Coordinates of C-alpha atoms in Angstrom, one line a residue:
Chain A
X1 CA 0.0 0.0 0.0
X2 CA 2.9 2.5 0.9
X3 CA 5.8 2.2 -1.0
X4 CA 9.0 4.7 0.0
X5 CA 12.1 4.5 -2.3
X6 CA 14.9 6.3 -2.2
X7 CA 13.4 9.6 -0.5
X8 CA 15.6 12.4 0.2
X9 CA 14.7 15.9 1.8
X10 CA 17.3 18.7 2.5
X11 CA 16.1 22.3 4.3
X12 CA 17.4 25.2 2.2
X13 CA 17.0 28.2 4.7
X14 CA 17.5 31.2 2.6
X15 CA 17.2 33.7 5.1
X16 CA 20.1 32.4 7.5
X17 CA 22.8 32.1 5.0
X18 CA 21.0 29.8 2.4
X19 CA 22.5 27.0 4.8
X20 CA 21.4 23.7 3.3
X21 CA 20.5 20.8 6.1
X22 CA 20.4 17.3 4.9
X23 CA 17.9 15.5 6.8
X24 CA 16.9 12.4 4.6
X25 CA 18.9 10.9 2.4
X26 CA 18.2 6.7 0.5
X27 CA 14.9 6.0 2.8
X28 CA 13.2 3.1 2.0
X29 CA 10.7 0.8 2.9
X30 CA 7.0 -0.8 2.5
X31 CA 3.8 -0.7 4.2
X32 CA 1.6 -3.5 2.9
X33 CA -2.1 -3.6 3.9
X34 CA -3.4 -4.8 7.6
X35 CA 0.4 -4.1 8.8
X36 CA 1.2 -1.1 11.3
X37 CA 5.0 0.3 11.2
X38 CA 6.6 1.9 13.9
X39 CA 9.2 4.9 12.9
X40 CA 12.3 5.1 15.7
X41 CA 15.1 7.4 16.1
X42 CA 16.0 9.7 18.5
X43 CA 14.2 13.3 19.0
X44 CA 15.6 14.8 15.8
X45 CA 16.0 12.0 13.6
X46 CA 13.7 12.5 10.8
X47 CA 10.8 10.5 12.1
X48 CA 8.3 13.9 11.6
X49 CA 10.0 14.7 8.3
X50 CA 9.0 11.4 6.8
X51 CA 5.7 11.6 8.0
X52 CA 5.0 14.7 6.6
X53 CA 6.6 14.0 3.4
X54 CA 4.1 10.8 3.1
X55 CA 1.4 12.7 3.6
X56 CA 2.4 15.8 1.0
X57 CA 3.2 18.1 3.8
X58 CA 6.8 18.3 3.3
X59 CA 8.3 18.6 -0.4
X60 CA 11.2 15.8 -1.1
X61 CA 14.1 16.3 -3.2
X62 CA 14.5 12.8 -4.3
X63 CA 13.4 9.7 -4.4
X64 CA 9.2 8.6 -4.4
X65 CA 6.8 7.7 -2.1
X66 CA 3.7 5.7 -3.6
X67 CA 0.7 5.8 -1.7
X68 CA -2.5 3.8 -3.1
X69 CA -0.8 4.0 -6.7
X70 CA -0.1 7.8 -6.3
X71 CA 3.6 9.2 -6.3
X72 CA 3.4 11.9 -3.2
X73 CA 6.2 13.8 -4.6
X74 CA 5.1 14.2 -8.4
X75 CA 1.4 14.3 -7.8
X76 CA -0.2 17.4 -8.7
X77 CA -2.1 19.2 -5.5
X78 CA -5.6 18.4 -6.8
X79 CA -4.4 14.7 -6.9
X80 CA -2.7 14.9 -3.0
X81 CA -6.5 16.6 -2.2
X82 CA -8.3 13.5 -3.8
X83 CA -5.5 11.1 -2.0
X84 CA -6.3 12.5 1.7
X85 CA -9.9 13.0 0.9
X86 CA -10.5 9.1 0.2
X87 CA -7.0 7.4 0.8
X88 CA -4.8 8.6 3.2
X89 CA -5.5 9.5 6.3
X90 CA -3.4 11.6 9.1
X91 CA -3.9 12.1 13.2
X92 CA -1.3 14.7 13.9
X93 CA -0.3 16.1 17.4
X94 CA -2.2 19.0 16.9
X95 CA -6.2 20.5 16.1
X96 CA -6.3 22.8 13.4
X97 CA -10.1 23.8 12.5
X98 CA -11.9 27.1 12.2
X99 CA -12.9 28.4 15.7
X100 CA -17.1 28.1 16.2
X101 CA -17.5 24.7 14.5
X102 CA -19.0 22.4 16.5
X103 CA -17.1 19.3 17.6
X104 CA -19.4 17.2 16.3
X105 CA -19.1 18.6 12.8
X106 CA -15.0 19.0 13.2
X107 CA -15.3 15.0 13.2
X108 CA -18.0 14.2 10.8
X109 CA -16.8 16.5 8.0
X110 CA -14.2 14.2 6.2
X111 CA -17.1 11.9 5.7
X112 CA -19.1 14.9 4.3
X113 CA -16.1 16.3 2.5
X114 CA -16.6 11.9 0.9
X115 CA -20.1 12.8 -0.2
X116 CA -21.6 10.9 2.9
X117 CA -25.0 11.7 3.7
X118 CA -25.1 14.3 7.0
X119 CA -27.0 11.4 8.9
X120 CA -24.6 8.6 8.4
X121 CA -21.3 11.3 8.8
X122 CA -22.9 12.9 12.3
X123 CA -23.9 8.7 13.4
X124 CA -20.2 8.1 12.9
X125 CA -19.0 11.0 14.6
X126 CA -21.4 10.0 17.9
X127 CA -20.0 6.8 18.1
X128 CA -16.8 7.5 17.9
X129 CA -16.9 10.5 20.3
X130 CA -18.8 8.4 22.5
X131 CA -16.1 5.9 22.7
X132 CA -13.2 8.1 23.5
X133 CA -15.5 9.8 26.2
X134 CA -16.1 13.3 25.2
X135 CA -19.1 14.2 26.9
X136 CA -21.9 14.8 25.0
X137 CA -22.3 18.5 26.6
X138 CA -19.5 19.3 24.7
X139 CA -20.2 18.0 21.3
X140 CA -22.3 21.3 20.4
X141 CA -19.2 23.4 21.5
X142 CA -15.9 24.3 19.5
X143 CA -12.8 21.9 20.6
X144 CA -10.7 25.2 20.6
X145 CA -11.5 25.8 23.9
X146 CA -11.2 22.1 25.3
X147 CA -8.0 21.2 26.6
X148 CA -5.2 19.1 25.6
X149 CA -6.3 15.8 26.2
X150 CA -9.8 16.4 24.9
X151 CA -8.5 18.0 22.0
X152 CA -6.2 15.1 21.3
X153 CA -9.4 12.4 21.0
X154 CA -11.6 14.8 19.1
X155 CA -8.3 14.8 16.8
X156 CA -8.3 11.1 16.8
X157 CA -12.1 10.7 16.3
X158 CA -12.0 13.0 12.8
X159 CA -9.1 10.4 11.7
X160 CA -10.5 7.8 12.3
X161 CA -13.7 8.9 10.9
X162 CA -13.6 7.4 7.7
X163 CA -11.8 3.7 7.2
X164 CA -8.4 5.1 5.1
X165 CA -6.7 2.7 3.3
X166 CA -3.6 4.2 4.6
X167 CA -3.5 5.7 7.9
X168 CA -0.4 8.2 9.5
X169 CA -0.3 8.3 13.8
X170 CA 2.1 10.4 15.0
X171 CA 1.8 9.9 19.0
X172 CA -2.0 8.9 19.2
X173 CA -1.7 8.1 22.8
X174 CA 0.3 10.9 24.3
X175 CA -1.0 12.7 26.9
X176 CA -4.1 10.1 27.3
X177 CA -5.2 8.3 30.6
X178 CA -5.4 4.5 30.8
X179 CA -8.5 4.3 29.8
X180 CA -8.7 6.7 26.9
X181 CA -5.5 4.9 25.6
X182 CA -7.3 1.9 25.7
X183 CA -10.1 2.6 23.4
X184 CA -7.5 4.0 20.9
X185 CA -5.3 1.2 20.6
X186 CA -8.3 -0.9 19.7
X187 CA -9.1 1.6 17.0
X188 CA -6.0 0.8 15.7
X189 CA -6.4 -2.6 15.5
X190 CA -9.5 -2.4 14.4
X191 CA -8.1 -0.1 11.0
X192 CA -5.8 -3.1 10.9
X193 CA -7.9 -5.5 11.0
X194 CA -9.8 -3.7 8.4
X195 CA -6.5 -3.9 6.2
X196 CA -5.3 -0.5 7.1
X197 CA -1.6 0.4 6.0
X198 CA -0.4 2.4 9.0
X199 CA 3.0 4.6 9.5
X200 CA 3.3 5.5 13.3
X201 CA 5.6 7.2 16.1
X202 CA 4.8 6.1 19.3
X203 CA 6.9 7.0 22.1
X204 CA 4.7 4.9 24.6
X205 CA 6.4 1.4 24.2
X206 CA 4.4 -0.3 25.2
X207 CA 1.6 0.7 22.7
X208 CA 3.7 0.6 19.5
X209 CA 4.8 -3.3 21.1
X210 CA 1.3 -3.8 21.1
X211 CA 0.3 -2.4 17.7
X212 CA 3.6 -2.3 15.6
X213 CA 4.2 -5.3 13.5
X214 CA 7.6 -3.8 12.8
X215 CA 10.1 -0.6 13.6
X216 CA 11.7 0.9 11.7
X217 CA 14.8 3.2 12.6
X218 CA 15.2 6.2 10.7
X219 CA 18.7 7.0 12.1
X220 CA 19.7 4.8 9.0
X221 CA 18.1 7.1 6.6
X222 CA 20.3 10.1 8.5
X223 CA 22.9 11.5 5.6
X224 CA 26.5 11.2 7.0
X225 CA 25.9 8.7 9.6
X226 CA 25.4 5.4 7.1
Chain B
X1 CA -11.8 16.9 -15.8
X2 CA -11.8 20.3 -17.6
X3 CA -10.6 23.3 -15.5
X4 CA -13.1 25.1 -14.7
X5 CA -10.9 27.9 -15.1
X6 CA -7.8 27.7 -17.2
X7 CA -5.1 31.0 -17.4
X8 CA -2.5 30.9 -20.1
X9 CA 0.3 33.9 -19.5
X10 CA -1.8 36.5 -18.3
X11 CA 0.7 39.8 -17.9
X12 CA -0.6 43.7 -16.7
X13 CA 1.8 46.5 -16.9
X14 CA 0.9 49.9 -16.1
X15 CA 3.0 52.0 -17.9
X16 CA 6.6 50.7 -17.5
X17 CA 5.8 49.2 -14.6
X18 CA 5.0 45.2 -13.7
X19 CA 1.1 44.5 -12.5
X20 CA 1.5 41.3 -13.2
X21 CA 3.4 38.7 -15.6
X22 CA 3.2 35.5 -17.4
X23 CA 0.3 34.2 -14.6
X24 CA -0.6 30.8 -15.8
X25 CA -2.5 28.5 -13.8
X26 CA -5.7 26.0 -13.8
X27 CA -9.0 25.7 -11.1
X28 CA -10.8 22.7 -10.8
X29 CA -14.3 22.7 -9.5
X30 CA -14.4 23.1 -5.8
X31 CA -11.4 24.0 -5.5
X32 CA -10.1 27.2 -3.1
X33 CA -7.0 28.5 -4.6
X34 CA -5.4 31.7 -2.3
X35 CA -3.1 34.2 -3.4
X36 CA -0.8 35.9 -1.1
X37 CA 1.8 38.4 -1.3
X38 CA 2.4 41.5 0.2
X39 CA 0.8 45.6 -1.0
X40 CA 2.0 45.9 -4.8
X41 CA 2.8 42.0 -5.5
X42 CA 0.3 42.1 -8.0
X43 CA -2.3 40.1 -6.7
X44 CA -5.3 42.4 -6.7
X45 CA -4.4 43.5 -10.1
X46 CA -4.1 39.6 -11.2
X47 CA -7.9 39.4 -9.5
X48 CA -9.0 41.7 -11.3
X49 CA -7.7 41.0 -14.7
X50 CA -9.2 37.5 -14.2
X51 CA -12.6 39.1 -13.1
X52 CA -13.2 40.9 -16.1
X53 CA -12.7 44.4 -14.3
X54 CA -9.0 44.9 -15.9
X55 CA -8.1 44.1 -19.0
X56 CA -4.5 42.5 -19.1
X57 CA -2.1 43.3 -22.1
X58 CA -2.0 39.7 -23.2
X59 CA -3.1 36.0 -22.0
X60 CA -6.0 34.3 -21.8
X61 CA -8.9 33.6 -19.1
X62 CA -10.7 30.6 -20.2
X63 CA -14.0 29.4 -18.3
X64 CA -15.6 26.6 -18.5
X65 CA -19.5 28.1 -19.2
X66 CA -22.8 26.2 -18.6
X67 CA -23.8 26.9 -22.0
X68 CA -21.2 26.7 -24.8
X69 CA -18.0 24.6 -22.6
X70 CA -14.9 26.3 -22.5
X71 CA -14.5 30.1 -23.6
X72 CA -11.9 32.8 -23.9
X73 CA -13.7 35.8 -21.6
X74 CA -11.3 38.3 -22.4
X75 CA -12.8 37.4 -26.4
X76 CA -16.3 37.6 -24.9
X77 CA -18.7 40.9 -25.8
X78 CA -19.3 43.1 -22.8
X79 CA -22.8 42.1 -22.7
X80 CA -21.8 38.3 -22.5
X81 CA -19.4 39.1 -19.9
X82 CA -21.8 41.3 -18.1
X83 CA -24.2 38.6 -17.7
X84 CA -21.4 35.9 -16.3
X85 CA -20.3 37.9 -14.0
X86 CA -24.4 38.2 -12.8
X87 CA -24.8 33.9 -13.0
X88 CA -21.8 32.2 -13.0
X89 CA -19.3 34.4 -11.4
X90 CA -19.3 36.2 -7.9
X91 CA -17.2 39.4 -6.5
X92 CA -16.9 39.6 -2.9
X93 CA -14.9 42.8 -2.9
X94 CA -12.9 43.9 0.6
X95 CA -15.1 46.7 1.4
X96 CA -18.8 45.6 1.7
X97 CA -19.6 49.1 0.4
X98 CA -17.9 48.5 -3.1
X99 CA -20.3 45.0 -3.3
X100 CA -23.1 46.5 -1.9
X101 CA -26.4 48.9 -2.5
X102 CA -26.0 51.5 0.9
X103 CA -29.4 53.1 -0.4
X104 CA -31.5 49.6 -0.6
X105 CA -32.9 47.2 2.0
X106 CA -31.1 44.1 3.0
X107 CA -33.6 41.9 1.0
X108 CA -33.6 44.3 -2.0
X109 CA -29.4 44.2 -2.5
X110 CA -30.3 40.2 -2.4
X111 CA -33.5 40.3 -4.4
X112 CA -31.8 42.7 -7.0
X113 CA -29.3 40.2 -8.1
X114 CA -32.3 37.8 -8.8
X115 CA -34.3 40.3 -11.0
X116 CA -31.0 41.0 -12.9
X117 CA -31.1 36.6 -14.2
X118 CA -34.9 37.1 -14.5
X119 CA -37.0 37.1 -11.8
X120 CA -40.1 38.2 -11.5
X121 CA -42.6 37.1 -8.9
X122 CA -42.0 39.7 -5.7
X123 CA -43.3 36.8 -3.4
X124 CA -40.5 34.5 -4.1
X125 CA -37.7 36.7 -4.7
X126 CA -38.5 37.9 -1.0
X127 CA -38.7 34.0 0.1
X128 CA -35.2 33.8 -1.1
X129 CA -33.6 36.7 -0.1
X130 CA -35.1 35.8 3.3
X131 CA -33.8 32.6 2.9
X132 CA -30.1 33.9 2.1
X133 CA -30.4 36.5 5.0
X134 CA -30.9 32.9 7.0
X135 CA -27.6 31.5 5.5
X136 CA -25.3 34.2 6.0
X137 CA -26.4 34.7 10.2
X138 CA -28.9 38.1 9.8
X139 CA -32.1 38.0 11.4
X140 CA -35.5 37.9 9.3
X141 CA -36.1 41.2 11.2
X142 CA -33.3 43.1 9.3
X143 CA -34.5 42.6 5.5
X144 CA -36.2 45.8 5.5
X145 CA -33.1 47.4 7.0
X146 CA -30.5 49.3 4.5
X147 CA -27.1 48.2 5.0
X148 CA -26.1 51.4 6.4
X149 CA -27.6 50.4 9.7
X150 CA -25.2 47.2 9.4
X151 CA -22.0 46.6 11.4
X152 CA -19.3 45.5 9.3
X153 CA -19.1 42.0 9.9
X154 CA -22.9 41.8 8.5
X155 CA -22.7 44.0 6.1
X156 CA -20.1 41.6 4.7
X157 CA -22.4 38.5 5.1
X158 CA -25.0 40.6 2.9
X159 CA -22.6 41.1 0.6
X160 CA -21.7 37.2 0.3
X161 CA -25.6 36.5 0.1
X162 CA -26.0 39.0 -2.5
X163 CA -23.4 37.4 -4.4
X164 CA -24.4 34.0 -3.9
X165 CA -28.1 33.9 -4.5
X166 CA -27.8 33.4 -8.0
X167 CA -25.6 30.0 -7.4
X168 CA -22.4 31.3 -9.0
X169 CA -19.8 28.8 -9.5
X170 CA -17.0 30.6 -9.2
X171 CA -16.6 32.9 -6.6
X172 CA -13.6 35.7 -6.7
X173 CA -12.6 37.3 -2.8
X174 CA -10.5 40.1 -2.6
X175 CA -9.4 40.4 1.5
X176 CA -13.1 39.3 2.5
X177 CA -12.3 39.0 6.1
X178 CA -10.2 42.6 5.7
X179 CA -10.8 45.2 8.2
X180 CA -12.8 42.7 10.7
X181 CA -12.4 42.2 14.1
X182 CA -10.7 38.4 14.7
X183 CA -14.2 37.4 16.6
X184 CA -16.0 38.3 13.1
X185 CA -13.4 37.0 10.6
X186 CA -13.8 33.7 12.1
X187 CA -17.6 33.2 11.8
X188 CA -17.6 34.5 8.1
X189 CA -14.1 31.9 7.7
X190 CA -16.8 29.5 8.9
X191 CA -19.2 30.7 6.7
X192 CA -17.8 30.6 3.6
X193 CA -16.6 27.5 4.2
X194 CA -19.4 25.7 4.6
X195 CA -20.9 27.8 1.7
X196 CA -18.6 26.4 -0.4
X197 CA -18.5 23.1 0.6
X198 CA -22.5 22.6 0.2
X199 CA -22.4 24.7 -2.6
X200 CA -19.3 22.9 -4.6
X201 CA -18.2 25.8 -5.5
X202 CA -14.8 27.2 -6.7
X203 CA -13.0 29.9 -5.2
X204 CA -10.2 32.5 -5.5
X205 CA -9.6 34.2 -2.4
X206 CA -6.7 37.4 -2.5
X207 CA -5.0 37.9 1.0
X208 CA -2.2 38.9 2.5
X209 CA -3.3 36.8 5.8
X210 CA -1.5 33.6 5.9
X211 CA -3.9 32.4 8.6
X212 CA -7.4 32.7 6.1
X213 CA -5.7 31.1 4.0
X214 CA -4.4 28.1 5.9
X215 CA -8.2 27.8 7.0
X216 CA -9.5 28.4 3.1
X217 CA -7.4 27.2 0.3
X218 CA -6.9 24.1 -0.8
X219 CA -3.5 25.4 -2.9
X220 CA -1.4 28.4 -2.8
X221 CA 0.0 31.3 -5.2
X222 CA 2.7 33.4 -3.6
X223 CA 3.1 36.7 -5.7
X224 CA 6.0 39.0 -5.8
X225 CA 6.4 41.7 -7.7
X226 CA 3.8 40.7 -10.1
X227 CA 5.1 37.1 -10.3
X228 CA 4.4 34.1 -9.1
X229 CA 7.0 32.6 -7.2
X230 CA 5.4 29.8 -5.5
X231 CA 2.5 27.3 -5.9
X232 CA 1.6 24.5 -4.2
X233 CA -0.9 22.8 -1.5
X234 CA -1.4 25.3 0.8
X235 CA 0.3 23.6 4.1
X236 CA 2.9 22.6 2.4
X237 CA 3.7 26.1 0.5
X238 CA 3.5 27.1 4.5
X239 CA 5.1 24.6 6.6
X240 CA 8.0 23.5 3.6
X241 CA 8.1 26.5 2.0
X242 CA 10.5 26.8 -1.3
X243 CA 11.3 30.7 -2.3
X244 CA 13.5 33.0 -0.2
X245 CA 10.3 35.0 -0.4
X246 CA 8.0 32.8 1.0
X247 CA 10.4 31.8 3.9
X248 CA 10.5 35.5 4.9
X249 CA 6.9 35.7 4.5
X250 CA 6.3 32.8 6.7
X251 CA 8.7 32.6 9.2
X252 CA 7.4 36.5 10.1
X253 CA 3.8 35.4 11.1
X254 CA 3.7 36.1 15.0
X255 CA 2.5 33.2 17.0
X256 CA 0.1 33.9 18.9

């Protein structure tokens, strides 16, 4: 399902000096469906940068990244759009949505932005916020002002909203509780179960020995270290 | 898919100077492309060569019409282009005053726009205005109100139902959340948002605020001196971005 060859990615900062910073240089490795991959490496390492390369966030200099049958790096925008909208899906560290929309919307709308009929979309997004305990007196409210830990699961309930064929964690269960964690680590087996190709970072060993079928360390893909 | 808009090498000068300069680029339909750059990068002049108000030196601005599939604009008559920019095409200019009738009620700036396609029967031009009035947040109350008696932030939602009523499908936004407070940009970002996801409609939104933007656009222009520099997806254009420019542009954003 995810297929990375060769990637490389420098930083160019043209305002300090037009310093160049090599930062990936001959990654490569597989995802195949129903498998879940752990990225490694000390703080620093790249882990981040290849995430956000895989998901179009990050421009490579070399190399490809096939996702579904799309190259990443030569795909036009419209064609990374289509990708997220129906392929790939992403739970990053952080919430970004407009202020004022309702929580409940914030995690039924990439089933609305698939077409999906509002009742089906806002059923999903119940259920899911249901299971990772946001309290229902908060569903009509904007997640902006809810804090960290909240924010987090209404993050994970939006990706996990629709059933990507390709799925990118980076640290779904930091800053959870027990229980919380729980209820996402079963998500994630369920997405694997349901032959989900998923690229993760988990700090929390014990979750990515529960979830990871493999790890990979991306201290290899470090230029100048071999 | 055809482009629902397609630029070839659209250039401005004004005198001896740059407007703007070999701008080429295609839309797709329900797509929100923003175009950033700072006062005198060219992008207003770019909006408005592309909106039929300018007309460029050379290049072409071709739309994909309900009627007769793709056409040149800048070849159309003014009548023909007069009436596009009444159906298909929207202007949602900075200052609701520019956009708006000060001197006409609420429901008439809306209902006006439908007697211009054709309309006729006063009973259901008000049932849509009122409706529109609905959609944009102003009370039922207000549609006998001029505009004048408007705070900003509604006068701008008028302004975006006026526009809209006719079901455009490309709409062209030059600063729309300019000159708001941040309490009001956000609920018309929310807005339009939703407008143009129910809608499916396409959008071109000028700003020099990276954080619309982010929120709006699906891709990214970045303009300098009447060029464009930069394209992409818009978070990647702002969290990997290419150009000198662009990294000055972006890495000058306070964080709040």
């Amino acid at each position: 399902m995810i297929h990375v060859e060769n990637l490389a990615k420098n930083f160019v900062l043209h305002n300090q000096g037009s310093v160049a910073i090599p930062v990936l240089a001959g990654a490569s490795f597989s995802v195949a469906a129903g498998e879940c991959v752990a990225l490694v490496g000390e703080s620093g390492a790249g882990k981040s940068t290849v995430m956000r390369i895989l998901y179009g966030n990050y421009l490579a200099q070399g190399g490809s990244v096939s996702i579904g049958g799309v190259d990443i790096t030569r795909a036009a925008p419209r064609e990374i759009l289509a990708l997220r909208r129906e392929t790939l899906g992403y739970v990053s560290q952080f919430l970004r949505v407009v202020p004022r929309v309702p929580t409940l919307e914030v995690v039924a709308e990439p089933l609305l932005a698939l077409g999906r009929t509002e009742d089906e979309a806002l059923a999903r997004a119940r259920d899911l916020l249901t299971r990772l305990r946001i309290p229902e007196r908060l569903w009509s409210l904007s997640p902006t002002t809810f804090s960290g830990g909240e924010q987090q699961r209404v993050n994970i309930a939006r990706g996990f909203a629709h059933s990507y064929p390709a799925l990118l964690l980076d640290e779904p269960t930091a800053s959870l509780d027990a229980t919380n964690r729980e209820t996402v680590l079963s998500l994630i087996e369920e997405a694997k179960a349901g032959g989900a190709a998923i690229v993760g970072i988990f700090h929390d060993l014990d979750a990515r020995v529960r979830v990871a079928d493999r790890e990979i360390d991306v201290t290899r893909f470090t230029p100048g270290r071999g | 898919m055809t482009p629902l808009l397609d630029v070839q090498g659209l250039s401005k000068r004004y005198g001896g100077r740059i407007g703007c300069a070999e701008v080429s680029f295609q839309l797709y339909p329900g797509e929100v492309l923003g175009i950033v750059g700072e006062s005198g990068s060219g992008k207003s002049t770019l909006l408005n060569c592309l909106a039929g108000h300018l007309a460029p030196d050379t290049g072409q601005v071709i739309f994909d019409t309900r009627s007769d599939g793709p056409r040149d604009v800048l070849s159309m008559s003014e009548p023909e282009r007069r009436m596009l920019g009444r159906t298909d095409w929207a202007f949602v200019h900075q200052n609701p005053r520019d956009g708006l009738r000060m001197r006409i009620s609420a429901g008439g700036n809306v209902g006006e726009r439908l007697m211009a396609v054709g309309a006729q029967h006063y009973g259901a031009i008000r049932e849509q205005a009122t409706d529109w009035l609905g959609r944009v947040e102003i009370s039922e109350a207000r549609i006998d109100d001029r505009p004048s008696a408007f705070s900003g932030g509604m006068q701008q939602r008028l302004q975006i139902a006026r526009n809209l009523v006719t079901g455009p499908r490309l709409v062209f936004m030059d600063e729309p959340t300019g000159g708001l407070d941040v309490s009001v940009q956000a609920r018309l970002l929310d807005l339009i948002r939703g407008l143009v996801r129910r809608m499916g409609l396409s959008a071109i939104v000028v700003t020099h605020d990276l954080a619309v933007v982010r929120l709006l656009a699906d891709r990214l222009m970045v303009m300098k001196d009447g060029h464009v520099i930069e394209t992409g997806l818009t978070d990647q254009v702002l969290d990997d971005p290419q150009a000198p420019y662009t990294q000055l542009l972006v890495s000058s954003v306070l964080q709040v």
